[in-house]
mmCIF file of C-alpha atoms and ligand atoms in Angstrom:
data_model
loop_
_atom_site.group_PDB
_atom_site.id
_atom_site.type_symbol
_atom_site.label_atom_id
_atom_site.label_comp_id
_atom_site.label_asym_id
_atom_site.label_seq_id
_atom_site.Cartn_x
_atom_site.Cartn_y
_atom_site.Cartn_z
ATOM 1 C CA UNK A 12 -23.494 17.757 26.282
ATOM 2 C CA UNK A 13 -20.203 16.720 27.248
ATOM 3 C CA UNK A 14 -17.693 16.714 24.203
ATOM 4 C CA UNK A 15 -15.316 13.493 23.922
ATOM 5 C CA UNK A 16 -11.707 14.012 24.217
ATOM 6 C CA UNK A 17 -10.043 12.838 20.745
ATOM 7 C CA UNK A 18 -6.162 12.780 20.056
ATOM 8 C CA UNK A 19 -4.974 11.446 16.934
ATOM 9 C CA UNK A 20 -1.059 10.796 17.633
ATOM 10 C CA UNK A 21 1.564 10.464 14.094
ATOM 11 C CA UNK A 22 4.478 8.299 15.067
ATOM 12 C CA UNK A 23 5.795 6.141 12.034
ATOM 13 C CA UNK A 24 3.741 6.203 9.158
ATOM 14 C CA UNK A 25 3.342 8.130 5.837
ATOM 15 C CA UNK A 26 0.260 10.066 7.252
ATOM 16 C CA UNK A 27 -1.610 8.309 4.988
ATOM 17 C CA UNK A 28 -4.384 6.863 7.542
ATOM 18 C CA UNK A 29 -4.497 10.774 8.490
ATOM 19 C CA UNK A 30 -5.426 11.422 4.780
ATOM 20 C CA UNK A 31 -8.195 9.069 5.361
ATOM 21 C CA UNK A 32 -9.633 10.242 8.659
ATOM 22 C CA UNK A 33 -9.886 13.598 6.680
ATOM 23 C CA UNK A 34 -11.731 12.190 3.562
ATOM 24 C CA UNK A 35 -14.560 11.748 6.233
ATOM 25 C CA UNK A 36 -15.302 15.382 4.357
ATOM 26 C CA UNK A 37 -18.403 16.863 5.744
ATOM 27 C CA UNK A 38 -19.128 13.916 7.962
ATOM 28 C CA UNK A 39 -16.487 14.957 9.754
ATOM 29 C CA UNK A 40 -18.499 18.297 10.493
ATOM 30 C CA UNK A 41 -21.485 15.970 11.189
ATOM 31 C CA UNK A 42 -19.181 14.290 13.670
ATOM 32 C CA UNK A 43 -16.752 17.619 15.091
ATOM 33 C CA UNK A 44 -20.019 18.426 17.562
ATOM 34 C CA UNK A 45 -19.454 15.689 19.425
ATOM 35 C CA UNK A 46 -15.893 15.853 19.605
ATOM 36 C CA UNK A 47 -13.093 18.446 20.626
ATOM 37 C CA UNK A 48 -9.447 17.158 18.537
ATOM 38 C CA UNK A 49 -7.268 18.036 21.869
ATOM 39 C CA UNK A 50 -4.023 17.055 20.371
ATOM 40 C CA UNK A 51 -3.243 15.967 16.636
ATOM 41 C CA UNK A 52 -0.921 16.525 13.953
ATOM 42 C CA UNK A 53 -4.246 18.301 12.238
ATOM 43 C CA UNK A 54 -4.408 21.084 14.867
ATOM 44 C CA UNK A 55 -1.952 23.366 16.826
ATOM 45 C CA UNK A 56 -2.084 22.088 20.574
ATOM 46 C CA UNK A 57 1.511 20.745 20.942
ATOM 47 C CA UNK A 58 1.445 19.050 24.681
ATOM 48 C CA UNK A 59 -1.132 15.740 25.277
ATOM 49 C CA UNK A 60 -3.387 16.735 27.919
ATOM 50 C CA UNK A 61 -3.438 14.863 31.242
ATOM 51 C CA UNK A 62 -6.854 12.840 30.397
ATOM 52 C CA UNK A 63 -7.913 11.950 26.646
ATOM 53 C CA UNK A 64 -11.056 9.453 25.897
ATOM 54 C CA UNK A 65 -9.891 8.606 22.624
ATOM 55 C CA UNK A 66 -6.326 8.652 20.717
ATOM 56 C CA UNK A 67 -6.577 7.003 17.278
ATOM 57 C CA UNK A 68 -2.459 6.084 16.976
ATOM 58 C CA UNK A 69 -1.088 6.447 13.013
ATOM 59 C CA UNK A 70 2.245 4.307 12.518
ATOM 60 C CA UNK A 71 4.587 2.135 14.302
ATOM 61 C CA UNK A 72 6.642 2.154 16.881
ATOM 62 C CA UNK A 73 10.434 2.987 15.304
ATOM 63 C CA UNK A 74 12.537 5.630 17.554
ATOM 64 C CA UNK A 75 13.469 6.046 20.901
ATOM 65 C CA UNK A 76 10.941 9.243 20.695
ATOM 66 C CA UNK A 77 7.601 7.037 19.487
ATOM 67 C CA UNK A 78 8.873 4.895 22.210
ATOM 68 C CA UNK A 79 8.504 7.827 24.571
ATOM 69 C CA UNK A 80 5.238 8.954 23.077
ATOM 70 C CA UNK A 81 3.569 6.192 22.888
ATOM 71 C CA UNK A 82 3.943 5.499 27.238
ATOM 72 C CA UNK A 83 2.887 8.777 27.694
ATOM 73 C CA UNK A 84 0.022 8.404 25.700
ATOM 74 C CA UNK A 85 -1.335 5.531 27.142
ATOM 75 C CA UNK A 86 -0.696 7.117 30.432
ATOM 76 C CA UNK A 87 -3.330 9.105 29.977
ATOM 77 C CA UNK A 88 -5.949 7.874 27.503
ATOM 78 C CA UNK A 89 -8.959 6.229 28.400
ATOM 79 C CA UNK A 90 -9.354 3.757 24.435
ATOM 80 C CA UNK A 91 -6.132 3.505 22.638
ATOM 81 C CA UNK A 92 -6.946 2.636 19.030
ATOM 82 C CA UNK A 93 -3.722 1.487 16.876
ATOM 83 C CA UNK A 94 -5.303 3.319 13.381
ATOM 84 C CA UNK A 95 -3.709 1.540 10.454
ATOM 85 C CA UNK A 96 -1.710 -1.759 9.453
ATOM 86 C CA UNK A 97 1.386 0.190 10.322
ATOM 87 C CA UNK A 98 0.285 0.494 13.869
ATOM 88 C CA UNK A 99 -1.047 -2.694 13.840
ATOM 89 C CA UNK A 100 1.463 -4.911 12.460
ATOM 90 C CA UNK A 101 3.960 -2.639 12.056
ATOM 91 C CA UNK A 102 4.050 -2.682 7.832
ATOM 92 C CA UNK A 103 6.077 -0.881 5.963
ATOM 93 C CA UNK A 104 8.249 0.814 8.807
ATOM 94 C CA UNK A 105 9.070 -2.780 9.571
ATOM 95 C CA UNK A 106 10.642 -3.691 6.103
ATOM 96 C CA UNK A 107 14.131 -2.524 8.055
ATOM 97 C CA UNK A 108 13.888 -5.160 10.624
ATOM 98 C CA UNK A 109 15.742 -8.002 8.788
ATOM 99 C CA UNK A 110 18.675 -5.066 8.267
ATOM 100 C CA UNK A 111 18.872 -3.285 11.598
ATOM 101 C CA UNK A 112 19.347 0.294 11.968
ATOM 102 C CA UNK A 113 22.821 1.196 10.455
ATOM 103 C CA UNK A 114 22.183 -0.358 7.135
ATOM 104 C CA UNK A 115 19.332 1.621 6.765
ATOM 105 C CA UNK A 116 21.156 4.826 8.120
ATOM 106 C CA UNK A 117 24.280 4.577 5.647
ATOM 107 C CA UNK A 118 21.786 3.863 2.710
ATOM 108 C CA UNK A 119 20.150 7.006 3.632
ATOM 109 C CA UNK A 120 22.653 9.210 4.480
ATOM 110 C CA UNK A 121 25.677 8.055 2.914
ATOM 111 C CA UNK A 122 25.161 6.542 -0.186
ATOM 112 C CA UNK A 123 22.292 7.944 -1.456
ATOM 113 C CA UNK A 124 23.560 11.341 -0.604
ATOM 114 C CA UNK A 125 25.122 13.685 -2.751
ATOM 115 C CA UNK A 126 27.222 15.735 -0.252
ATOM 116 C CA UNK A 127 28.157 16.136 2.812
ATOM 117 C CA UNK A 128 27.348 12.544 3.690
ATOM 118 C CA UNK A 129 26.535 12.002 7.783
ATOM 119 C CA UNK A 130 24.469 10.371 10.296
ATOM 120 C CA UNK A 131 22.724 13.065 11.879
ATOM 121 C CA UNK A 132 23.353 12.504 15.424
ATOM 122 C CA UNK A 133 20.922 15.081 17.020
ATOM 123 C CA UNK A 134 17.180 16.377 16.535
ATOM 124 C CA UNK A 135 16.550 13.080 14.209
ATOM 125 C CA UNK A 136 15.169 10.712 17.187
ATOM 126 C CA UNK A 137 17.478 7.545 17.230
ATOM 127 C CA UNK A 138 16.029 4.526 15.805
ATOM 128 C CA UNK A 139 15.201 1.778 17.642
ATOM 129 C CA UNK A 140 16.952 -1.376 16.920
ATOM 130 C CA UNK A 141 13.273 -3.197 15.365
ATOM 131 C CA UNK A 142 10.024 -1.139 14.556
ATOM 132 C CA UNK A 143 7.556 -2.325 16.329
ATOM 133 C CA UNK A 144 3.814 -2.837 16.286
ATOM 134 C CA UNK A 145 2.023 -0.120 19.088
ATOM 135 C CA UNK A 146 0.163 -3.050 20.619
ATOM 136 C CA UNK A 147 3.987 -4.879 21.209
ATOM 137 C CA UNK A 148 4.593 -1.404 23.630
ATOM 138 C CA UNK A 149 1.384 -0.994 25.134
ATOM 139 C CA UNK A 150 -1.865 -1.929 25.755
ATOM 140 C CA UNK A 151 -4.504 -1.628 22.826
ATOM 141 C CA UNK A 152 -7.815 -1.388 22.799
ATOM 142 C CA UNK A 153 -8.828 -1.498 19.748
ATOM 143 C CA UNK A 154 -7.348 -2.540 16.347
ATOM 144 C CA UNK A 155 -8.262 -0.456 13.363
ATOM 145 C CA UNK A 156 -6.770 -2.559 10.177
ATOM 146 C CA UNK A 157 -6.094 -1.375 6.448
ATOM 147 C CA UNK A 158 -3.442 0.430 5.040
ATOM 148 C CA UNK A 159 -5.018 2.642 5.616
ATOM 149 C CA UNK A 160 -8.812 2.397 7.095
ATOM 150 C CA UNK A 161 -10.987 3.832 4.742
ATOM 151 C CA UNK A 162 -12.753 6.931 5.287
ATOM 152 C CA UNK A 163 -16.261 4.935 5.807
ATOM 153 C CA UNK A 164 -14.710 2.759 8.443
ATOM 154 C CA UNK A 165 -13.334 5.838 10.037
ATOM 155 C CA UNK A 166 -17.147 7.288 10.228
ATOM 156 C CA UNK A 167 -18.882 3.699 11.335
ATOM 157 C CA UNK A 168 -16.055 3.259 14.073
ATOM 158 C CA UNK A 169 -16.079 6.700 15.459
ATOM 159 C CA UNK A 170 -20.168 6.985 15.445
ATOM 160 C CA UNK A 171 -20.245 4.263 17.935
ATOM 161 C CA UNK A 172 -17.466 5.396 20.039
ATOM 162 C CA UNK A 173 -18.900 9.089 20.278
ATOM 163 C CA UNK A 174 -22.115 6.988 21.212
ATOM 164 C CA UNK A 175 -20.455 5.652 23.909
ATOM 165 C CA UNK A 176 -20.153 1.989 22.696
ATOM 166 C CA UNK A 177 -17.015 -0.303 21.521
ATOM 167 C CA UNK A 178 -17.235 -0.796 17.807
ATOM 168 C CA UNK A 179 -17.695 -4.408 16.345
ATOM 169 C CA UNK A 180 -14.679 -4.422 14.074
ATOM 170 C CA UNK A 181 -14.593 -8.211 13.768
ATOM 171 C CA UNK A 182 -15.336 -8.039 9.883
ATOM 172 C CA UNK A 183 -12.193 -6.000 9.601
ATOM 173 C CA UNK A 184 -9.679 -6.633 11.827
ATOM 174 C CA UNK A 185 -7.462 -10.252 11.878
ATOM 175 C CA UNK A 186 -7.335 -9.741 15.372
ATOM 176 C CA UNK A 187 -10.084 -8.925 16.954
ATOM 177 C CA UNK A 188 -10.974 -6.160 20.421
HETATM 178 FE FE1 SF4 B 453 0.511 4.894 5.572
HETATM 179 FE FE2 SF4 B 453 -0.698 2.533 5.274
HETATM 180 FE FE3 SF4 B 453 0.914 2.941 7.334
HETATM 181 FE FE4 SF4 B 453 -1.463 4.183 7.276
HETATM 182 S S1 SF4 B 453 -1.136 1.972 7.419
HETATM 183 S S2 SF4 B 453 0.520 5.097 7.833
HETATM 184 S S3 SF4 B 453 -1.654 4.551 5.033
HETATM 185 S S4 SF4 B 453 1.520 2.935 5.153
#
């Protein structure tokens, strides 16, 4: 049998909807035949391979680099699934939005630190003016709401999509597939 292709991709979010993809538990053993994880924070493989079937995307949209990541990754995946309200509606990453970047930068690292106050101006990605939800990027297929999904929606939605069919998250999701 032909193993699916899953990525699961971290861009802004507090890895929480990660958490809850692992609290599958032994389902997710149930589930790992069908599967091979080609790219995820969970496992070591650090480039995204040319052709994915299905990346489950954690967090919003806030730097230059999700920007970047995001394009690519939807270059080459098959079912995009924004996992999470952060990827869905942006959530907590978007709290900055009605300050803008440098507020947020000068709280962080300038008044809140004790020494040697600076704005790091290399290997921290630059933000992007507003966080943004994935689907306001690129195309989504599928919109995987809570904050975060819970480890039973994480099993129902994935069953169907290793069995080849689109989920019926209607009962979940405010905005439909
Ligand atoms: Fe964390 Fe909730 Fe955002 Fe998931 S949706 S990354 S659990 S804040």
């Amino acid at each position: 049998m032909n193993k699916i292709k899953l990525a699961t991709v971290w861009l802004d979010g507090c890895s929480g909807c990660h958490m809850s993809f692992l609290d599958m538990d032994e389902r997710l053993l149930e589930l790992s035949t069908q599967f091979d994880l080609v790219y995820s924070p969970l496992v070591d493989f650090k480039v995204y391979p040319e052709k994915v079937d299905v990346a489950l995307v954690e967090g919003a949209v806030s730097s230059v680099e999700d920007e970047h990541k995001v394009r690519h990754i939807r270059a080459r995946t098959t079912l995009l699934v924004a996992m999470g309200d952060c990827a869905v509606t942006g959530n907590v990453p978007a709290m900055r939005n009605p300050f803008g970047p440098l507020p947020i930068l000068d709280r962080a690292y300038h008044q809140n630190a004790c020494a040697q106050q600076q704005t790091p101006c290399s290997i921290v990605p630059a933000l992007l003016e507003k966080v943004r939800p994935v689907h306001e990027l690129v195309e989504v297929d599928l919109f995987l709401p809570g904050c975060p999904p819970s480890a039973d929606t994480f099993f129902s939605v994935l069953t169907d999509l290793l069995a080849g069919t689109v989920p019926n998250v209607s009962s979940l999701t405010r905005f439909g597939v």
